[in-house]
Amino acid sequence: MKVLLMLAISSICIFKSNMTKSSSMIPIRLMSLRRTVERQYCNSNHLHIIGVDKAGVRAIAGPVVAAACCIPRDVVIDGIIDSKATKEEDREHTYKILTSTEGVMWGVSIISNEEIDEINILQASLKAMTLATESLLQKYEEKISATDCIVLVDGNKIPGRMPAAIQSTQCVIKGDSKIFSIAAASIIA
């Protein structure tokens, strides 16, 4: 039992040397969502899973930022969880890894507070998510085709103007706490 507990702890912790004279070890937790849940939304036609999330929806006088993120199945990144569940320093560290790792594809869109006032916060959020997805597809058009994708959107509304070539777009309520690619998008946003 003790060995199993130690194995479980070692699977979620790494140790970093403390640079003090005592050279003691400090555990650092590396939690990450599993990708099995997002794969349940896919079929054999979906080569790519794009997760989409937004930030700033509850801000009183700021922009809405949305991000779309696609992490190929062969790319492994630890620390992908809902951005609201992480400390700022961990979120910034994971953001740097996501945006600099070869193979990770991402796009961002920002809707200004002036436009939010014109079209309302819900429409601004949906527009930002659509534009972030379009940005990803345009930025990486030689690596990814909309016809090979499923888009998983955090929330309960599908943006109405998603690129027509995308095979499937699905909402996932609380997706940023369940779906790996949506959580990655929440960190980027």
Short mmCIF file of C-alpha atoms in Angstrom, two decimals:
data_model
loop_
_atom_site.label_atom_id
_atom_site.label_comp_id
_atom_site.label_asym_id
_atom_site.label_seq_id
_atom_site.Cartn_x
_atom_site.Cartn_y
_atom_site.Cartn_z
CA MET A 1 0.00 0.00 0.00
CA LYS A 2 2.81 2.40 0.92
CA VAL A 3 4.58 1.64 -2.39
CA LEU A 4 1.38 2.33 -4.36
CA LEU A 5 0.91 5.64 -2.54
CA MET A 6 4.51 6.63 -3.29
CA LEU A 7 4.05 5.72 -6.96
CA ALA A 8 0.87 7.77 -7.14
CA ILE A 9 2.58 10.77 -5.56
CA SER A 10 5.59 10.48 -7.85
CA SER A 11 3.33 10.37 -10.92
CA ILE A 12 1.90 13.82 -10.14
CA CYS A 13 4.96 15.43 -8.65
CA ILE A 14 8.40 16.29 -9.84
CA PHE A 15 11.15 17.51 -7.65
CA LYS A 16 13.19 20.60 -8.16
CA SER A 17 16.34 21.28 -6.25
CA ASN A 18 16.16 24.18 -3.87
CA MET A 19 19.10 26.45 -4.52
CA THR A 20 19.67 27.10 -0.81
CA LYS A 21 22.48 25.62 1.26
CA SER A 22 20.21 22.89 2.59
CA SER A 23 19.59 21.58 -0.98
CA SER A 24 16.23 20.16 0.11
CA MET A 25 13.68 19.07 -2.44
CA ILE A 26 10.50 21.03 -3.22
CA PRO A 27 7.57 19.13 -4.76
CA ILE A 28 5.94 20.84 -7.75
CA ARG A 29 2.56 19.55 -8.83
CA LEU A 30 2.06 18.92 -12.53
CA MET A 31 -1.63 18.17 -12.95
CA SER A 32 -3.02 17.93 -16.43
CA LEU A 33 -6.32 16.96 -17.97
CA ARG A 34 -6.35 13.64 -19.77
CA ARG A 35 -7.10 13.63 -23.47
CA THR A 36 -9.44 10.64 -23.31
CA VAL A 37 -12.52 12.81 -22.66
CA GLU A 38 -11.99 14.98 -25.73
CA ARG A 39 -11.45 11.90 -27.90
CA GLN A 40 -14.98 10.74 -27.01
CA TYR A 41 -16.26 13.63 -29.14
CA CYS A 42 -14.34 12.50 -32.21
CA ASN A 43 -14.84 9.99 -34.95
CA SER A 44 -12.35 8.55 -37.41
CA ASN A 45 -12.81 11.53 -39.77
CA HIS A 46 -11.50 14.02 -37.21
CA LEU A 47 -7.74 14.27 -37.51
CA HIS A 48 -7.59 17.43 -35.41
CA ILE A 49 -9.38 18.64 -32.30
CA ILE A 50 -9.58 22.40 -31.89
CA GLY A 51 -10.53 23.66 -28.44
CA VAL A 52 -11.97 27.17 -28.14
CA ASP A 53 -12.45 29.31 -25.04
CA LYS A 54 -12.79 32.97 -24.12
CA ALA A 55 -11.67 35.22 -21.29
CA GLY A 56 -12.84 38.61 -20.11
CA VAL A 57 -16.56 37.88 -20.34
CA ARG A 58 -17.12 38.98 -16.76
CA ALA A 59 -14.91 42.06 -17.05
CA ILE A 60 -16.83 45.31 -16.65
CA ALA A 61 -14.88 47.50 -19.06
CA GLY A 62 -12.41 45.38 -20.92
CA PRO A 63 -12.12 43.37 -24.10
CA VAL A 64 -13.16 39.78 -24.74
CA VAL A 65 -10.24 37.58 -25.74
CA ALA A 66 -10.81 34.19 -27.32
CA ALA A 67 -8.29 31.54 -28.25
CA ALA A 68 -8.43 28.40 -30.36
CA CYS A 69 -5.85 25.70 -29.77
CA CYS A 70 -5.02 22.41 -31.46
CA ILE A 71 -2.41 20.14 -29.93
CA PRO A 72 -1.51 17.12 -32.06
CA ARG A 73 -1.92 13.77 -30.36
CA ASP A 74 1.83 13.10 -30.43
CA VAL A 75 2.67 16.35 -28.57
CA VAL A 76 2.76 15.97 -24.79
CA ILE A 77 2.42 19.04 -22.58
CA ASP A 78 1.91 18.80 -18.83
CA GLY A 79 0.04 21.36 -16.77
CA ILE A 80 -2.99 21.78 -19.02
CA ILE A 81 -5.96 22.49 -16.76
CA ASP A 82 -8.63 25.21 -16.62
CA SER A 83 -6.85 28.56 -16.43
CA LYS A 84 -9.11 29.65 -13.57
CA ALA A 85 -7.80 26.75 -11.48
CA THR A 86 -4.13 27.74 -11.79
CA LYS A 87 -1.92 30.31 -10.17
CA GLU A 88 -0.89 33.20 -12.40
CA GLU A 89 2.77 32.14 -12.49
CA ASP A 90 1.84 28.57 -13.50
CA ARG A 91 -0.56 29.88 -16.13
CA GLU A 92 2.13 32.17 -17.59
CA HIS A 93 4.64 29.30 -17.65
CA THR A 94 2.19 26.98 -19.41
CA TYR A 95 1.25 29.78 -21.85
CA LYS A 96 4.92 30.13 -22.85
CA ILE A 97 5.19 26.38 -23.39
CA LEU A 98 1.97 26.24 -25.43
CA THR A 99 2.87 29.15 -27.67
CA SER A 100 6.45 28.02 -28.30
CA THR A 101 6.12 24.24 -28.66
CA GLU A 102 6.51 23.02 -32.21
CA GLY A 103 3.33 21.39 -33.46
CA VAL A 104 0.96 23.33 -31.21
CA MET A 105 -1.36 25.46 -33.33
CA TRP A 106 -3.20 28.42 -31.89
CA GLY A 107 -5.07 31.58 -32.83
CA VAL A 108 -6.35 34.53 -30.84
CA SER A 109 -9.02 37.18 -31.33
CA ILE A 110 -9.78 40.30 -29.30
CA ILE A 111 -13.09 42.16 -29.35
CA SER A 112 -12.87 45.68 -27.92
CA ASN A 113 -15.12 46.99 -25.18
CA GLU A 114 -16.55 49.51 -27.70
CA GLU A 115 -17.69 46.67 -29.96
CA ILE A 116 -19.03 44.77 -26.95
CA ASP A 117 -21.20 47.80 -26.14
CA GLU A 118 -22.52 47.77 -29.73
CA ILE A 119 -23.31 44.06 -30.13
CA ASN A 120 -23.56 42.81 -26.48
CA ILE A 121 -21.27 40.53 -24.52
CA LEU A 122 -22.71 37.23 -25.76
CA GLN A 123 -22.42 38.16 -29.44
CA ALA A 124 -18.93 39.56 -28.83
CA SER A 125 -17.86 36.29 -27.17
CA LEU A 126 -19.26 34.18 -30.02
CA LYS A 127 -17.64 36.44 -32.62
CA ALA A 128 -14.27 36.29 -30.81
CA MET A 129 -14.40 32.48 -30.74
CA THR A 130 -15.20 32.33 -34.46
CA LEU A 131 -12.37 34.75 -35.30
CA ALA A 132 -9.89 32.84 -33.12
CA THR A 133 -10.77 29.60 -34.93
CA GLU A 134 -10.42 31.31 -38.32
CA SER A 135 -7.08 32.77 -37.20
CA LEU A 136 -5.76 29.31 -36.29
CA LEU A 137 -6.92 27.80 -39.59
CA GLN A 138 -5.38 30.63 -41.64
CA LYS A 139 -2.12 30.74 -39.68
CA TYR A 140 -1.52 27.00 -40.05
CA GLU A 141 -3.32 26.32 -43.36
CA GLU A 142 -0.45 24.16 -44.61
CA LYS A 143 -0.69 21.91 -41.52
CA ILE A 144 -4.43 21.72 -40.84
CA SER A 145 -7.57 21.58 -42.95
CA ALA A 146 -10.96 22.63 -41.65
CA THR A 147 -12.48 19.52 -43.22
CA ASP A 148 -10.38 17.32 -40.90
CA CYS A 149 -11.38 19.11 -37.68
CA ILE A 150 -13.86 19.00 -34.90
CA VAL A 151 -14.19 22.20 -32.88
CA LEU A 152 -15.06 21.86 -29.20
CA VAL A 153 -16.34 25.15 -27.76
CA ASP A 154 -16.53 25.92 -24.06
CA GLY A 155 -20.06 26.87 -23.07
CA ASN A 156 -23.59 26.22 -24.22
CA LYS A 157 -23.74 28.18 -27.50
CA ILE A 158 -22.09 27.38 -30.81
CA PRO A 159 -20.76 30.44 -32.62
CA GLY A 160 -22.98 30.83 -35.68
CA ARG A 161 -20.35 31.85 -38.20
CA MET A 162 -17.75 29.11 -37.80
CA PRO A 163 -15.90 28.32 -41.04
CA ALA A 164 -18.29 26.28 -43.20
CA ALA A 165 -15.72 23.60 -44.03
CA ILE A 166 -15.45 22.45 -40.39
CA GLN A 167 -17.07 19.02 -40.10
CA SER A 168 -18.42 19.40 -36.61
CA THR A 169 -18.68 22.00 -33.86
CA GLN A 170 -19.92 20.99 -30.43
CA CYS A 171 -20.49 22.81 -27.17
CA VAL A 172 -19.10 21.43 -23.96
CA ILE A 173 -20.49 22.99 -20.79
CA LYS A 174 -17.60 23.62 -18.38
CA GLY A 175 -15.36 22.36 -21.17
CA ASP A 176 -12.35 24.24 -19.81
CA SER A 177 -12.37 21.90 -16.82
CA LYS A 178 -13.03 18.71 -18.86
CA ILE A 179 -11.44 18.98 -22.30
CA PHE A 180 -7.66 19.16 -22.81
CA SER A 181 -7.72 21.38 -25.92
CA ILE A 182 -10.32 23.77 -24.44
CA ALA A 183 -8.24 24.08 -21.26
CA ALA A 184 -5.19 24.87 -23.43
CA ALA A 185 -7.22 27.56 -25.22
CA SER A 186 -8.32 28.98 -21.85
CA ILE A 187 -4.66 29.38 -20.87
CA ILE A 188 -3.82 31.13 -24.14
CA ALA A 189 -6.84 33.45 -23.90
#
